[in-house]
XYZ file of N, CA, C and O in Angstrom:
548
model
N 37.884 -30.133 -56.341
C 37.321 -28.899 -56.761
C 35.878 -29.148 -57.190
O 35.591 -30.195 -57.769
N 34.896 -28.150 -56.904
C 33.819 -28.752 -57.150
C 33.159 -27.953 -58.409
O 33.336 -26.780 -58.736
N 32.345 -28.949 -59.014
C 31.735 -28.759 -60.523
C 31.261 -27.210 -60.391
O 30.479 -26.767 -59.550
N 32.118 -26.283 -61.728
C 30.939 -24.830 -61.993
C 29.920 -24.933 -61.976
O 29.568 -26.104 -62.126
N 28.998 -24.112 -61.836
C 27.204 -24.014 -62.226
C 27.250 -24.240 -63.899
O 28.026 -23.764 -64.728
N 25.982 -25.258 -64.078
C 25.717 -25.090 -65.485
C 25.330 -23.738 -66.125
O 24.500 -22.931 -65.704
N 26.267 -23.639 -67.465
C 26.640 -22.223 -68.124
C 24.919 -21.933 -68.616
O 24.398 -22.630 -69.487
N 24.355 -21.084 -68.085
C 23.122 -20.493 -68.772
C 23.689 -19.272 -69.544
O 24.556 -18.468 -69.203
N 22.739 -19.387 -71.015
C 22.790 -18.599 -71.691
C 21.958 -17.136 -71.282
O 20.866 -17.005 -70.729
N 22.780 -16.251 -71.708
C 21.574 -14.849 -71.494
C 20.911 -14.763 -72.809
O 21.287 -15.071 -73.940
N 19.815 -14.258 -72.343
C 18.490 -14.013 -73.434
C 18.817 -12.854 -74.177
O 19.091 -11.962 -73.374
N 18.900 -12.516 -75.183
C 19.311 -11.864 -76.079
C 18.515 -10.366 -75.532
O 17.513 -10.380 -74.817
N 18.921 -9.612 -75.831
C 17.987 -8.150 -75.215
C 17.001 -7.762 -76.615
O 17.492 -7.481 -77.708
N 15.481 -7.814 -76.321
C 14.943 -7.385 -77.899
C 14.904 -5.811 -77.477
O 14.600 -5.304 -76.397
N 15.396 -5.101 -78.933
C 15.455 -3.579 -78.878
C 13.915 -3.349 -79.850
O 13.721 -3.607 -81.039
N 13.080 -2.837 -78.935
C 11.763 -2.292 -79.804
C 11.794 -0.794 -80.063
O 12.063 0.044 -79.203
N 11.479 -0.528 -81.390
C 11.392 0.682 -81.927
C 10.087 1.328 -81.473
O 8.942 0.876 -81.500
N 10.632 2.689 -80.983
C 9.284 3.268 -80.071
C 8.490 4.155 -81.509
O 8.954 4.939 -82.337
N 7.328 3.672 -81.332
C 6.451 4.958 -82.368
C 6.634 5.650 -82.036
O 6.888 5.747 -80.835
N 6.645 7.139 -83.268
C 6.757 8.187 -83.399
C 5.078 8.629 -82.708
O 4.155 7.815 -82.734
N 4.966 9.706 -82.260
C 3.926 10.295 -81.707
C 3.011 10.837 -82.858
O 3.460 11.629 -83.687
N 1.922 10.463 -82.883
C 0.792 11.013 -83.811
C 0.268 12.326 -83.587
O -0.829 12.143 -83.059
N 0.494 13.671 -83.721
C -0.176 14.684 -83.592
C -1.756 14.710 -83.691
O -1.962 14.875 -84.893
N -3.050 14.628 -83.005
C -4.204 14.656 -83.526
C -4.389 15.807 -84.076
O -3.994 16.836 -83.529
N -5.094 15.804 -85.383
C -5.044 16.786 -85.906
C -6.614 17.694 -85.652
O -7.503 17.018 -85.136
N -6.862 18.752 -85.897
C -7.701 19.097 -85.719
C -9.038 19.163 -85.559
O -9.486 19.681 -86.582
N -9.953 18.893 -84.769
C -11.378 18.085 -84.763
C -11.929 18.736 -86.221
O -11.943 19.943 -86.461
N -12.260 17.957 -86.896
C -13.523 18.511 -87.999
C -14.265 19.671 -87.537
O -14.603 19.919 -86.380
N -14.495 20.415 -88.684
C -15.677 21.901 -88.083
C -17.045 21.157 -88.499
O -17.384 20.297 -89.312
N -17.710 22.038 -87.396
C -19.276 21.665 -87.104
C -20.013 21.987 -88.250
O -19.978 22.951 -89.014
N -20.641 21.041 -88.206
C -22.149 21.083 -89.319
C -22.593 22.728 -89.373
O -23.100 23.248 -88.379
N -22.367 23.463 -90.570
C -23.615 24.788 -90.732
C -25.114 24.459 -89.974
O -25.405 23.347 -90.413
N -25.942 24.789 -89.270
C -27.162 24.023 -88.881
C -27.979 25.415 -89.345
O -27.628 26.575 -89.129
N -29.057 24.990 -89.978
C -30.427 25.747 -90.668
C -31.368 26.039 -89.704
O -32.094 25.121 -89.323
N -31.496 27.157 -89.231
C -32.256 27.439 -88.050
C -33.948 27.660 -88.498
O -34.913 27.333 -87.807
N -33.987 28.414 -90.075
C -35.127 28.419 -90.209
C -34.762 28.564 -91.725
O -33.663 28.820 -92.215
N -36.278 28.276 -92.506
C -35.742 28.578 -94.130
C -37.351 29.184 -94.443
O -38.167 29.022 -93.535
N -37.800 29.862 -95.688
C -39.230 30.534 -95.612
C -39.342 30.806 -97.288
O -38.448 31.552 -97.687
N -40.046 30.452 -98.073
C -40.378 30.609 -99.607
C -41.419 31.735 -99.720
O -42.327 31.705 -98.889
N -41.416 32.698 -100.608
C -42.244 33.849 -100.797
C -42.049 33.328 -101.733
O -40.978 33.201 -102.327
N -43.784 32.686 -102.183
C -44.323 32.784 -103.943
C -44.498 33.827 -104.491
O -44.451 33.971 -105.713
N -44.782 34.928 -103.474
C -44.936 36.373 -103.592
C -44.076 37.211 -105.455
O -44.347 37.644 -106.576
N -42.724 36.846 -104.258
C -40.930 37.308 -105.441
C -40.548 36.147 -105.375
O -39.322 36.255 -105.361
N -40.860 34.840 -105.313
C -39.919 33.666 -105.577
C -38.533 33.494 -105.302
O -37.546 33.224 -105.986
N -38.783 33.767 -103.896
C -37.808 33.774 -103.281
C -37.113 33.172 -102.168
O -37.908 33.416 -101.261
N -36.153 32.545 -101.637
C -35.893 31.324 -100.754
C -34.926 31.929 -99.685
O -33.724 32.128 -99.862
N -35.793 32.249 -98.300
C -34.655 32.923 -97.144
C -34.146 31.817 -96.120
O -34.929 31.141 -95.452
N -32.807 31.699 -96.060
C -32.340 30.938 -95.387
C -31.501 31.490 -93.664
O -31.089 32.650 -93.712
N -31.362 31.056 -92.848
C -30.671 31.444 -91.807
C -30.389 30.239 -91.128
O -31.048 29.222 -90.913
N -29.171 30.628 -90.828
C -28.092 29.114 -90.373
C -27.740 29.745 -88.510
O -27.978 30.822 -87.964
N -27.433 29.135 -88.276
C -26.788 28.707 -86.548
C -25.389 30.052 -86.865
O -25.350 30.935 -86.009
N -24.761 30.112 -87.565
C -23.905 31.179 -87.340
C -23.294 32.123 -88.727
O -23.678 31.410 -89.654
N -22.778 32.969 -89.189
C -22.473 33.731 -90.328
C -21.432 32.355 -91.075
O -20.526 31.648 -90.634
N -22.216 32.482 -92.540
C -22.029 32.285 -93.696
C -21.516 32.844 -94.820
O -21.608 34.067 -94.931
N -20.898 32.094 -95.840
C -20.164 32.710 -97.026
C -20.640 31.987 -98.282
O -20.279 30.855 -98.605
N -21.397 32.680 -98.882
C -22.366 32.283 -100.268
C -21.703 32.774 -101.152
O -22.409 33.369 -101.966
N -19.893 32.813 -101.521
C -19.112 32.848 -102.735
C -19.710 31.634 -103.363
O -20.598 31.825 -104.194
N -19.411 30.618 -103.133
C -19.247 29.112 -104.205
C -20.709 28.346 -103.762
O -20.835 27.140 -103.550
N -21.936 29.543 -103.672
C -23.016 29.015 -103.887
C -23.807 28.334 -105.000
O -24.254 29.110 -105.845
N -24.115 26.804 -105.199
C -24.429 26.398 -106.219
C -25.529 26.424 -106.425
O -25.876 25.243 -106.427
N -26.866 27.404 -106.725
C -28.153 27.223 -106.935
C -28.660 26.670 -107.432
O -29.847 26.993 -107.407
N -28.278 25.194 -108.451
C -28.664 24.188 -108.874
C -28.561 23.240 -107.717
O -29.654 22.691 -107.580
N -27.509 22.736 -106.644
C -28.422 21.978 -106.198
C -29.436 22.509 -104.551
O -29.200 22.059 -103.430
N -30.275 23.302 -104.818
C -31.000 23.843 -103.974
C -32.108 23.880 -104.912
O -32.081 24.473 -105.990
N -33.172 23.154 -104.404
C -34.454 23.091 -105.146
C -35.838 23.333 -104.511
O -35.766 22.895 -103.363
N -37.049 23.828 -104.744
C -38.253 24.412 -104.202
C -39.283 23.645 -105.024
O -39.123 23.624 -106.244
N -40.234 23.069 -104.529
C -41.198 22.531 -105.380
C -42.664 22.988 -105.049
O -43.387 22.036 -104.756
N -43.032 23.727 -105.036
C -44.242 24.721 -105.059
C -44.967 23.719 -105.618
O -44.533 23.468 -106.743
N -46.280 22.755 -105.174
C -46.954 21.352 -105.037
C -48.299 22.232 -105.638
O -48.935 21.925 -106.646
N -48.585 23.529 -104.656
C -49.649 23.965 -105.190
C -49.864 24.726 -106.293
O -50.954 24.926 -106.829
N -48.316 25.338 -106.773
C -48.746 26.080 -108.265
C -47.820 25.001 -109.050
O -47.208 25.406 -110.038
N -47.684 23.574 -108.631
C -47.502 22.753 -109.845
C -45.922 23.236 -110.489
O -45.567 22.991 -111.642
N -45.224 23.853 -109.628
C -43.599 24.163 -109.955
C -42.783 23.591 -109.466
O -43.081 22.946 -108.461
N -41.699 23.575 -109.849
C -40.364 23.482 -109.361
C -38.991 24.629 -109.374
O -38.352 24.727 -110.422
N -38.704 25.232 -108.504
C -38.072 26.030 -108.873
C -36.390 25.620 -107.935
O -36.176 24.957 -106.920
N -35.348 26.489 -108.999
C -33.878 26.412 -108.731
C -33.553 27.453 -107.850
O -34.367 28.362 -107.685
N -32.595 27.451 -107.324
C -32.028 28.826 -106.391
C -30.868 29.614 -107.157
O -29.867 29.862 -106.486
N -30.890 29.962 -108.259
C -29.976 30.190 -109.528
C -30.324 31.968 -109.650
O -29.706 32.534 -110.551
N -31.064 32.654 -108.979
C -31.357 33.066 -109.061
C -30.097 34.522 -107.996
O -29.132 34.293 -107.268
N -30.701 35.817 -108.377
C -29.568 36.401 -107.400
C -29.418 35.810 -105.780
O -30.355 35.317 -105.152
N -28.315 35.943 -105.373
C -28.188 35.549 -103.892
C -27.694 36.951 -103.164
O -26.908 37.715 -103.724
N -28.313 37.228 -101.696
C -27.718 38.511 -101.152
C -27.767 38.228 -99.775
O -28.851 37.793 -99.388
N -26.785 38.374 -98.843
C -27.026 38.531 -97.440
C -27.662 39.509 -97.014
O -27.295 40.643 -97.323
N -28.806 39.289 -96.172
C -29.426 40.166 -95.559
C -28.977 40.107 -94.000
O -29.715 40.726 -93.234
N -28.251 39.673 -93.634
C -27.623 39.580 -92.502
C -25.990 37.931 -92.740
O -25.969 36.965 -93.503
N -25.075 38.353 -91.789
C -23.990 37.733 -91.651
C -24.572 35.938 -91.945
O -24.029 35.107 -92.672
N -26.100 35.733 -90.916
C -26.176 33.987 -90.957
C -27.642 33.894 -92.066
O -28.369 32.904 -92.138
N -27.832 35.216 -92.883
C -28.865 34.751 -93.703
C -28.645 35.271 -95.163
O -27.967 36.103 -95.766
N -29.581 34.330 -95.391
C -29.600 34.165 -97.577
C -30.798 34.617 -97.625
O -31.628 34.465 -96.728
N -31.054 35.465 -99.135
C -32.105 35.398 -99.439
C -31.877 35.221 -100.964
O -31.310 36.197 -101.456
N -32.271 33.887 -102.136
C -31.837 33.880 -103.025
C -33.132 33.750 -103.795
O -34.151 33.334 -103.244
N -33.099 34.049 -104.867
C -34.371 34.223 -106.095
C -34.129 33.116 -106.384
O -33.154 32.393 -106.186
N -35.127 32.979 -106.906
C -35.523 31.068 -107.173
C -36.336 31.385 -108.886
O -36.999 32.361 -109.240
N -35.916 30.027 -109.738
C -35.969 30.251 -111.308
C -36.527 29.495 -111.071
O -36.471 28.781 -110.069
N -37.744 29.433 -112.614
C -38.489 28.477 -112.822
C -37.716 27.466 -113.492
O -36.916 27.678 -114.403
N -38.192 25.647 -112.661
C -37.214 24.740 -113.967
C -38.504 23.674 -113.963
O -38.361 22.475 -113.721
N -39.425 24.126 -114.183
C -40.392 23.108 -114.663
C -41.430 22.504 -113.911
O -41.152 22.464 -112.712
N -42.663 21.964 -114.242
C -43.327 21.325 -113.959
C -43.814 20.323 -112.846
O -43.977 19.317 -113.537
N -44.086 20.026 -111.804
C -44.444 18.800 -110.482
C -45.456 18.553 -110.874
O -46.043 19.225 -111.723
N -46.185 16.824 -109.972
C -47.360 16.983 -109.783
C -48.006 17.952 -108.529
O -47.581 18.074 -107.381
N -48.947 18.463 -109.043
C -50.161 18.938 -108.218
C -49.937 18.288 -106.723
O -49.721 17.076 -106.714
N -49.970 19.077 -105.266
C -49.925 18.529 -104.081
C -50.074 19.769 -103.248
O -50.184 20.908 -103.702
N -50.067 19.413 -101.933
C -50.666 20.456 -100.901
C -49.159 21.311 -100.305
O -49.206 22.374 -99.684
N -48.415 20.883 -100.510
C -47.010 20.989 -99.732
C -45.506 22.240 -100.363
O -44.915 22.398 -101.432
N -45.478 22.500 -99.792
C -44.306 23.271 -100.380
C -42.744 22.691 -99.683
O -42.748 22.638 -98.454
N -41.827 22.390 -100.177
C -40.915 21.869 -99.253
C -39.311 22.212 -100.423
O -39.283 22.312 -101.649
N -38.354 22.297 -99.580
C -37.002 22.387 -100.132
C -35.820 20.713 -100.437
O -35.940 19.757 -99.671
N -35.182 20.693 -101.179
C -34.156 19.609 -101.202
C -32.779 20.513 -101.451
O -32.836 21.237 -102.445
N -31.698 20.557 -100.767
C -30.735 21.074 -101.356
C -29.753 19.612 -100.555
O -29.870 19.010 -99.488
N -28.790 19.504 -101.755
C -27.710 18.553 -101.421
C -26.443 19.631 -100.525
O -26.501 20.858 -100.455
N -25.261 18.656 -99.860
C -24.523 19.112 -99.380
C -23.256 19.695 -100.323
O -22.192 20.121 -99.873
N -23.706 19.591 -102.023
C -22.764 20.841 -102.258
C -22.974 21.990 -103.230
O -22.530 22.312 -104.332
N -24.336 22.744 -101.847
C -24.724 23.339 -102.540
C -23.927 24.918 -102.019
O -24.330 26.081 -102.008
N -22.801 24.351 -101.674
C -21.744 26.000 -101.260
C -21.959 26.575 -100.316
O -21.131 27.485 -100.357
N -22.621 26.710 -99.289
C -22.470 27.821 -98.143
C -21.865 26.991 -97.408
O -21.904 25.789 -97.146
N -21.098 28.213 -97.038
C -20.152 27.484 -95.471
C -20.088 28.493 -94.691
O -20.452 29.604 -95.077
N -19.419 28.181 -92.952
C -19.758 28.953 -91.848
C -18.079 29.785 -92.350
O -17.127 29.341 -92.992
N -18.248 30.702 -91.909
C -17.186 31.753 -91.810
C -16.977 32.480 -90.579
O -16.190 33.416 -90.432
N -17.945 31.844 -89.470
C -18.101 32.462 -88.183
C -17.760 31.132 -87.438
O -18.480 30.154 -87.635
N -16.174 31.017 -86.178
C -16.135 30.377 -85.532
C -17.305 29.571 -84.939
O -18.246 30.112 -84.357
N -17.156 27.885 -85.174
C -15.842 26.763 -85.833
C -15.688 27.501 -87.350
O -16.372 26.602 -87.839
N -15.484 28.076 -88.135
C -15.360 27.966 -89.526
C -14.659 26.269 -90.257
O -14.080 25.232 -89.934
N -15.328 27.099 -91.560
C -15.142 25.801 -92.573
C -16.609 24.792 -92.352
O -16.534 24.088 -93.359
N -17.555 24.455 -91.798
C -18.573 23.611 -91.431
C -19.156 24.051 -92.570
O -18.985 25.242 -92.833
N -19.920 23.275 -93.450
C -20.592 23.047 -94.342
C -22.251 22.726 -94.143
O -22.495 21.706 -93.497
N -23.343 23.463 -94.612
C -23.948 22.796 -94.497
C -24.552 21.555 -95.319
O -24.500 21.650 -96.545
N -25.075 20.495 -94.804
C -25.297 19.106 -95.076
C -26.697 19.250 -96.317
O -26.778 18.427 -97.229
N -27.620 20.286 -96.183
C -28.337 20.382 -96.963
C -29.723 20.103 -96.099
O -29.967 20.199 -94.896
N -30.735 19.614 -97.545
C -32.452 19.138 -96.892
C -33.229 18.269 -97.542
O -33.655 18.529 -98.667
N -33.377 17.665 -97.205
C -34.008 16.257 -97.777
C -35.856 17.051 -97.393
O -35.973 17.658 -96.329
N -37.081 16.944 -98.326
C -38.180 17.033 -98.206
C -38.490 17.945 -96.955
O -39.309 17.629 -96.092
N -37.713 19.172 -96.947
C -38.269 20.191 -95.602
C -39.124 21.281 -95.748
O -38.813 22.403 -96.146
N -40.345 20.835 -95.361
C -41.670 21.693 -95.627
C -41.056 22.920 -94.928
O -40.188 23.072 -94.068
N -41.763 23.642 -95.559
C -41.483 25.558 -95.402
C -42.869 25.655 -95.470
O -43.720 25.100 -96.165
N -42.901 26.624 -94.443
C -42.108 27.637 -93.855
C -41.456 26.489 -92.545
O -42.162 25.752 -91.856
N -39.764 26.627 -92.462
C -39.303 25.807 -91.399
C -38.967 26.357 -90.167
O -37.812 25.934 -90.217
N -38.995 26.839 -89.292
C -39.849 25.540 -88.517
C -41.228 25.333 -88.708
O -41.798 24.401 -88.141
């Protein structure tokens, strides 16, 4: 009788656990974008207009700032705020003190200074302005 085949072992079967599927969740909404912004020393006043309609409930007019170089001011956006249209602001601007003397008029507002888009993408925030001479463009 002739010799069986040498007994090979079977390889054990590995059972891999399949990941669960990740839903991507919704792309982030787009940046608010500032199409133009314009200071009247006139009424001290700061008009803004963005890329699409805005909601100036949880507008913070502290951090939105105006530094008027040539009358040596600085002014806040604390002042009333009113839409004059769906993508524009026009907010009164308070006196908060003193600059040096310079040729320039320009805005700083940080990104939480409250307006957001309310006009598809909604929710987009705008990012604010680092040293943006006005009248912008």
């Amino acid at each position: 009788m002739p010799n069986p085949p040498p007994f090979t072992p079977l390889k054990p079967r590995v059972h891999r656990k399949r990941r669960a599927a990740v839903a991507a969740g919704p792309p982030p909404p787009l940046a608010l974008t500032l199409i133009s912004a314009d200071y009247a020393d006139v009424d001290t006043t700061l008009t803004l207009v963005f890329d699409r309609a805005i909601d100036i409930g949880g507008l913070d007019g502290n951090e939105i700032k105006v530094d008027d170089q040539p009358l040596g001011v600085r002014f806040l956006a604390t002042g009333a705020a009113m839409l004059l249209a769906p993508t524009t602001v026009r907010i009164e601007l308070v006196e908060d003190g003193g600059i040096p003397d310079g040729d320039d008029v320009f805005v700083n507002a940080s990104a939480a200074s409250g307006i957001i888009a309310v006009a598809p993408p909604v929710g987009g925030t705008w990012g604010g302005a680092t040293d943006l001479s006005l009248p912008f463009p």
